[in-house]
Tab-separated table of C-alpha atoms and ligand atoms in Angstrom:
chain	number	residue	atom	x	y	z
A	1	UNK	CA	9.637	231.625	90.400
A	2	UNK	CA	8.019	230.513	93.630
A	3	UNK	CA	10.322	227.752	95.972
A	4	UNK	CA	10.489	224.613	95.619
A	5	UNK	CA	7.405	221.890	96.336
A	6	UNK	CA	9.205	219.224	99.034
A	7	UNK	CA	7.290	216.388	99.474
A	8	UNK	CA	8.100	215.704	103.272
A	9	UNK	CA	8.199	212.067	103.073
A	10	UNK	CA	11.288	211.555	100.681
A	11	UNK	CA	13.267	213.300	103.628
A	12	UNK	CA	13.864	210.605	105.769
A	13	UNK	CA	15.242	208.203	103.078
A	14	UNK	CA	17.978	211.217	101.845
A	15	UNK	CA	18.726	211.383	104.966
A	16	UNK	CA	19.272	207.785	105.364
A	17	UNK	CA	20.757	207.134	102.081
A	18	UNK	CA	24.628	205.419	102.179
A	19	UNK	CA	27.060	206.050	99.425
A	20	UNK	CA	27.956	202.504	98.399
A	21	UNK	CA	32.230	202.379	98.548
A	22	UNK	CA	32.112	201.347	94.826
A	23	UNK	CA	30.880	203.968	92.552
A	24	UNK	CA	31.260	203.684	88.644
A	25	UNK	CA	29.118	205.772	86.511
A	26	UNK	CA	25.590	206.135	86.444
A	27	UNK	CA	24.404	203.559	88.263
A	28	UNK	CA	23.546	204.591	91.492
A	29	UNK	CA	20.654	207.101	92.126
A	30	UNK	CA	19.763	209.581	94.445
A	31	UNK	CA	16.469	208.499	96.183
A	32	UNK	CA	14.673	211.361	95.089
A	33	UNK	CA	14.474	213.414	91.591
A	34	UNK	CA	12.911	216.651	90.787
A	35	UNK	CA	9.969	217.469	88.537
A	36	UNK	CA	7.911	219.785	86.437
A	37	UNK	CA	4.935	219.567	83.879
A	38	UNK	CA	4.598	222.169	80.691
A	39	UNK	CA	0.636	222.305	79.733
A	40	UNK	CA	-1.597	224.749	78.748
A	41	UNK	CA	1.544	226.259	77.468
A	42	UNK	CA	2.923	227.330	80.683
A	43	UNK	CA	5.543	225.152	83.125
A	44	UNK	CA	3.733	223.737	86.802
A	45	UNK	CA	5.626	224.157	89.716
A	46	UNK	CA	8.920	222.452	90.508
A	47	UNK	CA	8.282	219.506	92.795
A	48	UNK	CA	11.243	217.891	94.854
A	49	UNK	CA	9.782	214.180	95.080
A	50	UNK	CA	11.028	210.442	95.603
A	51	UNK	CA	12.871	208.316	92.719
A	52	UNK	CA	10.441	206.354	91.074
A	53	UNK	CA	9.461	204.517	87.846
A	54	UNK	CA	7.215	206.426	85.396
A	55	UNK	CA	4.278	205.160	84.225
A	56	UNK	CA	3.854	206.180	80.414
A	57	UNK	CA	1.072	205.027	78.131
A	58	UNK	CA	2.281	203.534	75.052
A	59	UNK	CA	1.410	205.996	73.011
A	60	UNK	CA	3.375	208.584	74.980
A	61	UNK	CA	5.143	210.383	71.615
A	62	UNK	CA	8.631	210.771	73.138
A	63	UNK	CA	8.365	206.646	72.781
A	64	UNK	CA	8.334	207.019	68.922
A	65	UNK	CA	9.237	210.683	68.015
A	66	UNK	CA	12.125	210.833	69.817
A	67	UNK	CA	11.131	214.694	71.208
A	68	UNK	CA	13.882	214.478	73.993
A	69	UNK	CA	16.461	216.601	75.251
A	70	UNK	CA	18.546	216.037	78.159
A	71	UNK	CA	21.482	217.896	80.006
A	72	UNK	CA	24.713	216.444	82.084
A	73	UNK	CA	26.260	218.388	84.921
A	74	UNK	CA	28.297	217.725	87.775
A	75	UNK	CA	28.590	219.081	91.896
A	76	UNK	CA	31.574	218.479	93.453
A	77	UNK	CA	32.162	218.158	97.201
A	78	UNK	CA	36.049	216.868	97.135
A	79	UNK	CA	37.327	216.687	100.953
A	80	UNK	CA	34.165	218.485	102.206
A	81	UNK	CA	34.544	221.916	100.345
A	82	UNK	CA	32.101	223.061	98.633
A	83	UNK	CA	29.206	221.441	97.579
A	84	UNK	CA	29.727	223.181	93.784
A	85	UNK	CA	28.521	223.443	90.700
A	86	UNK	CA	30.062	224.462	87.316
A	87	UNK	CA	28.635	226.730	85.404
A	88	UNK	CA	24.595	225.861	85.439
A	89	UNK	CA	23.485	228.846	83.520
A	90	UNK	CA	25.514	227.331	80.628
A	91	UNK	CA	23.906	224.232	80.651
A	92	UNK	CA	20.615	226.085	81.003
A	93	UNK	CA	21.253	228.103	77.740
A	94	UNK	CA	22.171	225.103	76.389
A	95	UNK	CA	19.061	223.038	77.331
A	96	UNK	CA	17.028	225.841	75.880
A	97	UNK	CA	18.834	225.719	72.434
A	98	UNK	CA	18.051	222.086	72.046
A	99	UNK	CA	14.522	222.552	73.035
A	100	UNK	CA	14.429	225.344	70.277
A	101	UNK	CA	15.519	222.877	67.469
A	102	UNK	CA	13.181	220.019	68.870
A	103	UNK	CA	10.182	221.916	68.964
A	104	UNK	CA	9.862	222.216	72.842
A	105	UNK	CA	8.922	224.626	75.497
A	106	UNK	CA	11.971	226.552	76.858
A	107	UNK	CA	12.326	225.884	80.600
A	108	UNK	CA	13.326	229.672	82.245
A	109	UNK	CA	17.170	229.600	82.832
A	110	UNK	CA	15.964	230.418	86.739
A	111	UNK	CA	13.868	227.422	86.660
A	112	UNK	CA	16.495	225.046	85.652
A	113	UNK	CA	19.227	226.270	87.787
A	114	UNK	CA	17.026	226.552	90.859
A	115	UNK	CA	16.337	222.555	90.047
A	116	UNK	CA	20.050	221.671	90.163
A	117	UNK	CA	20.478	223.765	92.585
A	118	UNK	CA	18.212	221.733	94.753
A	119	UNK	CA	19.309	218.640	93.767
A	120	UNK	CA	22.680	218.985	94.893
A	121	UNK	CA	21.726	220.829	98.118
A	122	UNK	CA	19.748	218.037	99.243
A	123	UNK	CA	22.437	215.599	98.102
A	124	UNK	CA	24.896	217.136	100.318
A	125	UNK	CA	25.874	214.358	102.342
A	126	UNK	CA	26.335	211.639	99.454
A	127	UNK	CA	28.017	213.251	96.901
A	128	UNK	CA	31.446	211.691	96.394
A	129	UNK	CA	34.814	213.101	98.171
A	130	UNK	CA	37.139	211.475	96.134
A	131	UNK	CA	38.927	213.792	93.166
A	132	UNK	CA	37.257	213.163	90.072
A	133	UNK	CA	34.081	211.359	91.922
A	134	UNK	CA	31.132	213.948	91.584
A	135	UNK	CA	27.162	213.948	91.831
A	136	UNK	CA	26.600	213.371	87.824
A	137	UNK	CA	22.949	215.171	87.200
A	138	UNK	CA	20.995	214.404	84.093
A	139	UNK	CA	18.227	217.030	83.420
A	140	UNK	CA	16.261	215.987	80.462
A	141	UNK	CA	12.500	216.644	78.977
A	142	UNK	CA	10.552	214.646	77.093
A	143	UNK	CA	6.960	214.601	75.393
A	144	UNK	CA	4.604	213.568	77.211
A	145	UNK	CA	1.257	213.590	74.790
A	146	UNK	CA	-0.552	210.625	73.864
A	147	UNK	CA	-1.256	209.962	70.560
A	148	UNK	CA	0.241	208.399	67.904
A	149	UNK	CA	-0.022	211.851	65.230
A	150	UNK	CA	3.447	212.943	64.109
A	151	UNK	CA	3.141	216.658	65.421
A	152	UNK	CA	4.314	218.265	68.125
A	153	UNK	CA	3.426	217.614	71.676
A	154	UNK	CA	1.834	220.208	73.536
A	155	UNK	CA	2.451	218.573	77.187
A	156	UNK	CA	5.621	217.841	78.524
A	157	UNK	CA	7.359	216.731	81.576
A	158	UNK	CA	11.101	218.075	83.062
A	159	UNK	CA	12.732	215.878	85.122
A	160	UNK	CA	16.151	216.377	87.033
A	161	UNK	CA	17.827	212.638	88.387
A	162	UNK	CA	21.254	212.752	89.857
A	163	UNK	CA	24.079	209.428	90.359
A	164	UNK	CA	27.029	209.822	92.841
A	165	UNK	CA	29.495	208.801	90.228
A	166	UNK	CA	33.272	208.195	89.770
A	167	UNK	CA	35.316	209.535	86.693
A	168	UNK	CA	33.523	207.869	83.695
A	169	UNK	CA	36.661	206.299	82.183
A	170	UNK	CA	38.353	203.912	84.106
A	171	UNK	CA	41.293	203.481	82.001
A	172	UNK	CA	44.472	206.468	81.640
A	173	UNK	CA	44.015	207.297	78.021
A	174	UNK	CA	41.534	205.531	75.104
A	175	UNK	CA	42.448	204.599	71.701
A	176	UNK	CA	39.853	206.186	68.798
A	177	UNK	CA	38.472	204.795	66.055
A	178	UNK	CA	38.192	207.471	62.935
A	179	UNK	CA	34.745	206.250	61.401
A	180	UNK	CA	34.551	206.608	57.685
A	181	UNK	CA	31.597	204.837	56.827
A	182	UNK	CA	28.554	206.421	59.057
A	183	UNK	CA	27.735	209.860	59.956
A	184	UNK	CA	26.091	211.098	63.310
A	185	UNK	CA	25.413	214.589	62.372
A	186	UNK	CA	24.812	216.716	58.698
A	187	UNK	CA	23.982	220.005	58.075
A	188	UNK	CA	20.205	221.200	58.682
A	189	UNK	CA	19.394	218.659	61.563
A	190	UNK	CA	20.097	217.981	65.151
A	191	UNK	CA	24.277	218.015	65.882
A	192	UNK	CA	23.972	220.663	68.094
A	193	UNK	CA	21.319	219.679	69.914
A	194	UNK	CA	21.468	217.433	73.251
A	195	UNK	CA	18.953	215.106	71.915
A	196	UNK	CA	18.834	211.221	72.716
A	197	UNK	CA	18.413	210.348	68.835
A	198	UNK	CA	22.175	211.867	68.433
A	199	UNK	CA	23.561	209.235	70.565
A	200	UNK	CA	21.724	206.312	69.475
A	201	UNK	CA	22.781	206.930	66.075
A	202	UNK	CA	26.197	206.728	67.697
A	203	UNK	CA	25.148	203.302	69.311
A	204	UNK	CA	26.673	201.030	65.974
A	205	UNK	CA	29.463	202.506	65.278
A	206	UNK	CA	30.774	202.217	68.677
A	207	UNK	CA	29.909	198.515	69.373
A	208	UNK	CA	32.298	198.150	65.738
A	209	UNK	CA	34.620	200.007	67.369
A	210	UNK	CA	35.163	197.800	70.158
A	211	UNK	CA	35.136	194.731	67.819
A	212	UNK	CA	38.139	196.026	66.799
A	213	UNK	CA	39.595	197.109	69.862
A	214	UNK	CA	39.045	200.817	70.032
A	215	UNK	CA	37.124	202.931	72.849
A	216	UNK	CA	35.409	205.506	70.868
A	217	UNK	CA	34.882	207.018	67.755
A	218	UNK	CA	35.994	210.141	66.155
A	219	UNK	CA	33.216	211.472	63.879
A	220	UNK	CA	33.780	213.487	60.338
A	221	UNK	CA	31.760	215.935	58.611
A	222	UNK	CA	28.766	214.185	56.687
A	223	UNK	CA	29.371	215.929	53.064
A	224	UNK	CA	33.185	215.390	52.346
A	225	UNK	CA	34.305	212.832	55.202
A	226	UNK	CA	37.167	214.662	55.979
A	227	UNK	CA	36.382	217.110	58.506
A	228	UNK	CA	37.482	215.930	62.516
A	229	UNK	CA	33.627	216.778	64.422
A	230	UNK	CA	33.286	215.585	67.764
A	231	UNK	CA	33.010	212.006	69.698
A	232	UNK	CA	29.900	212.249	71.005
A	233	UNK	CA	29.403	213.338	74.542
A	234	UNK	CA	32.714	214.575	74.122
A	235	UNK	CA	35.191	217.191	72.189
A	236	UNK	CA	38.180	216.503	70.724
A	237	UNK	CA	41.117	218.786	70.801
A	238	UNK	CA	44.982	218.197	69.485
A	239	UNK	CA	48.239	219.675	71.427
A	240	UNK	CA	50.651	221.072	68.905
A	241	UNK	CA	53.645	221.839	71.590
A	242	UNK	CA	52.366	225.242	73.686
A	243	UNK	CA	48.991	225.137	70.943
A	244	UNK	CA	45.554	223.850	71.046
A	245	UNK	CA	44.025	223.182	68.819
A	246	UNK	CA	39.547	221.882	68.277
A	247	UNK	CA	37.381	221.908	65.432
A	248	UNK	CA	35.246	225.074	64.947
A	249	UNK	CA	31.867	224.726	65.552
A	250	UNK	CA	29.472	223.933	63.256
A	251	UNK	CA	25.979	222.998	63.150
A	252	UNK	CA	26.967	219.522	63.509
A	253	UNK	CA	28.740	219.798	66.665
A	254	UNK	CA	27.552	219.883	70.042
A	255	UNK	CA	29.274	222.811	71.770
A	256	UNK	CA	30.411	221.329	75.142
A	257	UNK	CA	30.702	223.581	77.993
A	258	UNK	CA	33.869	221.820	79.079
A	259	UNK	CA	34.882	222.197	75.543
A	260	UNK	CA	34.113	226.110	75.920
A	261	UNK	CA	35.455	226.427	79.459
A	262	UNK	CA	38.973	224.882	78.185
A	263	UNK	CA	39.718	227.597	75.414
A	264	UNK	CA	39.393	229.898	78.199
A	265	UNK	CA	41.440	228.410	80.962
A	266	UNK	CA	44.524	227.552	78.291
A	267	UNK	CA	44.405	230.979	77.240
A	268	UNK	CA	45.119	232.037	81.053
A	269	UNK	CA	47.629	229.731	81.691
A	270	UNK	CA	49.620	231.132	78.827
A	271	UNK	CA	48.694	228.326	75.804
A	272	UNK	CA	47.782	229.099	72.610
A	273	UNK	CA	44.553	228.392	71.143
A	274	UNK	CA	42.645	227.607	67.634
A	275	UNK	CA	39.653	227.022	66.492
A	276	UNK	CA	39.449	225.497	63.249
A	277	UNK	CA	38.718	222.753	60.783
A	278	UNK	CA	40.597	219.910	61.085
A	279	UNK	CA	41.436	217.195	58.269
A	280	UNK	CA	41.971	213.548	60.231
A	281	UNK	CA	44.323	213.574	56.880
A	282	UNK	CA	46.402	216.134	58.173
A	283	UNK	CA	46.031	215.469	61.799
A	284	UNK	CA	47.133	211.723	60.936
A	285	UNK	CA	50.283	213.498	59.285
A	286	UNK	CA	50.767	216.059	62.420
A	287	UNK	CA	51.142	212.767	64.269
A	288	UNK	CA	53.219	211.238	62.481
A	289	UNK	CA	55.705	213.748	62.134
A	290	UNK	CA	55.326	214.724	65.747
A	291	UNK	CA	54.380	218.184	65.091
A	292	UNK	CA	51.250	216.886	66.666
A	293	UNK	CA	51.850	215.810	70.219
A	294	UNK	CA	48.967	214.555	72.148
A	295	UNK	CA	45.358	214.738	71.846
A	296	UNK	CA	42.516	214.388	74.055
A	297	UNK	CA	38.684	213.792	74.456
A	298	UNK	CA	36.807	216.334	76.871
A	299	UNK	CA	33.093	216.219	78.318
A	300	UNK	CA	30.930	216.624	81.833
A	301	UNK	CA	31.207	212.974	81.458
A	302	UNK	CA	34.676	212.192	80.852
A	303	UNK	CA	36.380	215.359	82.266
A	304	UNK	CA	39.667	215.527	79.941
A	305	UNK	CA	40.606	212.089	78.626
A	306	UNK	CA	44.367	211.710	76.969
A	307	UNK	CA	43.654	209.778	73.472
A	308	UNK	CA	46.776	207.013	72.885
A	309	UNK	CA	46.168	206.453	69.315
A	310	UNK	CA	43.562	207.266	66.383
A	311	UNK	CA	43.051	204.755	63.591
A	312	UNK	CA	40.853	202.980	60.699
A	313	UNK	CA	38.921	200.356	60.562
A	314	UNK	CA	41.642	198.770	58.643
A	315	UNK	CA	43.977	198.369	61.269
A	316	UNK	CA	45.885	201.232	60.296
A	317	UNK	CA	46.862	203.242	63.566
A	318	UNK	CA	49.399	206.210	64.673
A	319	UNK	CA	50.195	206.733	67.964
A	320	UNK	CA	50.542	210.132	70.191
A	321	UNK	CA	54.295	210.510	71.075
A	322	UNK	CA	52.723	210.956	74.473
A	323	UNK	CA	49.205	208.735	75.406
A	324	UNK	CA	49.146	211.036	78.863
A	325	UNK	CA	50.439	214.087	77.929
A	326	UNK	CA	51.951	216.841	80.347
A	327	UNK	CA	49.741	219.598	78.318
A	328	UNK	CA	46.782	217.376	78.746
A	329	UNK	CA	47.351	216.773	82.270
A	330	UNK	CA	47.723	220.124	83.236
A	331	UNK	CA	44.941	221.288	81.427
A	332	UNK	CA	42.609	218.511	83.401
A	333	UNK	CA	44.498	219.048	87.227
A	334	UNK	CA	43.935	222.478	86.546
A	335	UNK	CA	40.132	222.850	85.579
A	336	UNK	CA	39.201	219.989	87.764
A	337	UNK	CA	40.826	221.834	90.345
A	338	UNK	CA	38.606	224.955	89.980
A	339	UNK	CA	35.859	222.615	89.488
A	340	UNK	CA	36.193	221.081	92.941
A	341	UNK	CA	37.242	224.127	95.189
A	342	UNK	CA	41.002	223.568	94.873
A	343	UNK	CA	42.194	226.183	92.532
A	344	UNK	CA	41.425	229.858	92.235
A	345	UNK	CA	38.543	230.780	90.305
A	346	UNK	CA	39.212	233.666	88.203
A	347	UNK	CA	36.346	233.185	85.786
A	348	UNK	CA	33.334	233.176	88.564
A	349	UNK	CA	32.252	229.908	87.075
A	350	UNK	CA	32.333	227.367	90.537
A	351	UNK	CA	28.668	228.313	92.421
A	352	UNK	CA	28.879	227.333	95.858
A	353	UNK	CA	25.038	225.664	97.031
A	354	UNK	CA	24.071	225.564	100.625
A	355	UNK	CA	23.878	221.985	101.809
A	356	UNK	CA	20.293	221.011	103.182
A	357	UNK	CA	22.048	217.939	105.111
B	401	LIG	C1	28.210	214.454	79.303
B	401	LIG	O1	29.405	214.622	79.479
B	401	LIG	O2	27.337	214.939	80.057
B	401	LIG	C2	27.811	213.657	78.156
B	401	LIG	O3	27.182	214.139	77.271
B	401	LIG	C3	28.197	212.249	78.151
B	401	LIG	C4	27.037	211.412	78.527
B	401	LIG	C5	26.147	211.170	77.350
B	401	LIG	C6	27.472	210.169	79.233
């Protein structure tokens, strides 16, 4: 894969670019994104090129097919080490999986990691400091033919954006809703993907959740309702004392690389872990009789989150005997230590990336 195209004149405005003091998540963009065309069955070169709008036509088929796929990553650059990033190649294996399912080109794994790569290089001197803060990066693809035929596009466009972010959560801990009623995932379609449809689907039951006061929702199998899947853009696990355990996967769930990278770590700092199916039935009962003593969400996104309390629609609710537990909170300092430079890396999964500024 030849280098990078730069386009000269986005240089000036990196360099000039400010990190605003207040950062949440998402909201503030690099000035400049990075880019690549599929047609004729074969991926263009990768240009380097300012932030800008897009100009689609309306028939542009990722509009009304939905033929999407998108990836989340962080690079970290806490008190001037590094910068890093965690694991690309995952998120490249990843990004190819979902393109699989959804009827898109693969993108080669050297292709995509060189793009992130650059990203964060030339974002050197804005990505955040603080622990926790990060450059979030959001490569996605999308279709890109015109015409309103329901088959698949044969032109495409890759496109990497990046947002100096802070932790996505601003709260300690969030209380879960367990949804009963809707499903975002069922066997033979698109849970494992990273596709945007997944996440709209999710878009309904969350704004009922917060009706009722919760932050998130906890999604079951779709055939018997009683299997604990994931949260979308995030993976649930439950601490039983020195034990982990998170549901197996399945075709339903998204496998998150955090998700992945935690079995690992727990394992080497001497926890136990399981992967299995989990009934909210008996999980609810785990709680309840404290065999069960914390639980928390984990994503790119969210890092590790401590859950507080799962319950129903109908009020019903149990809480964790702890909402921040010391389990939880190890696990988190611990990987989001290796993530930013201040922990040992025993697993060779932090890459450090020259800084272009
Ligand atoms: C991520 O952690 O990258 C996610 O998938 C969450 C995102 C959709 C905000």
């Amino acid at each position: 894969m030849s280098e990078i195209n730069v386009d000269s004149s986005v240089l000036e405005t990196i360099q000039n670019f400010k990190l605003p003091n207040d950062l949440t998540f998402g909201k503030v963009l690099s000035p400049f994104m990075i880019e690549c065309d599929y047609a004729d069955g074969k991926w263009g070169e990768l240009k380097l090129v300012p932030y800008r709008q897009l100009s689609l036509d309306p028939t542009c088929k990722v509009l009304h097919y939905a033929q999407e796929i998108f990836e989340g990553l962080k690079a970290y650059k806490v008190k001037g080490e590094g910068p890093f990033l965690f694991r690309p190649d995952e998120n490249a294996k990843r990004f190819n999986l979902s393109a699989k399912r959804m009827a898109m080109p693969e993108l080669p794994i050297e292709t995509f990691v060189k793009s992130v790569e650059a990203m964060t290089s030339y974002s050197g001197h804005f990505i955040p400091q603080r622990s926790g803060d990060s450059l979030y990066i959001r490569p996605f693809m999308f279709a890109t033919d015109n015409n309103l035929g329901i088959k698949p596009s044969e032109t495409f466009k890759y496109l990497v954006v990046a947002s100096p972010s802070a932790a996505y959560f601003s709260t300690g801990s969030v209380n879960v809703l367990i949804e009963q009623e809707a499903v975002r995932a069922c066997p033979g379609g698109v849970g494992a993907s990273k596709t945007g449809g997944n996440y709209a689907a999710s878009l309904l039951s969350m704004i009922n959740a917060k009706k009722l006061g919760y932050d998130q929702v906890l999604w079951l199998d779709a055939v018997e309702k009683t299997y604990i899947e994931e949260m979308s853009g995030m993976n649930f696990f439950a601490v039983y004392g020195d034990k982990l355990v998170t549901p197996e996967l399945t075709e339903t769930i998204l496998e998150g690389i955090t998700r992945k990278s935690i079995l690992d770590y727990a394992e080497f700092i001497g926890l136990k872990v399981e992967q299995q199916r989990m009934s909210y039935k008996e999980l609810i009962a785990d709680i309840k009789s404290g065999s069960c003593t914390e639980a928390f969400a984990c994503g790119t996104a969210v890092i590790i989150t401590p859950i507080s309390s799962l319950g129903f629609a109908s009020g019903e609710k149990v809480h964790l005997k702890e909402a921040t537990g010391k389990v939880t909170m190890k696990i988190r300092e611990g990987l989001l230590g290796l993530q930013e430079g201040r922990n040992e890396d025993p697993f060779n999964w932090r890459i450090k990336v020259e800084k272009k500024f």
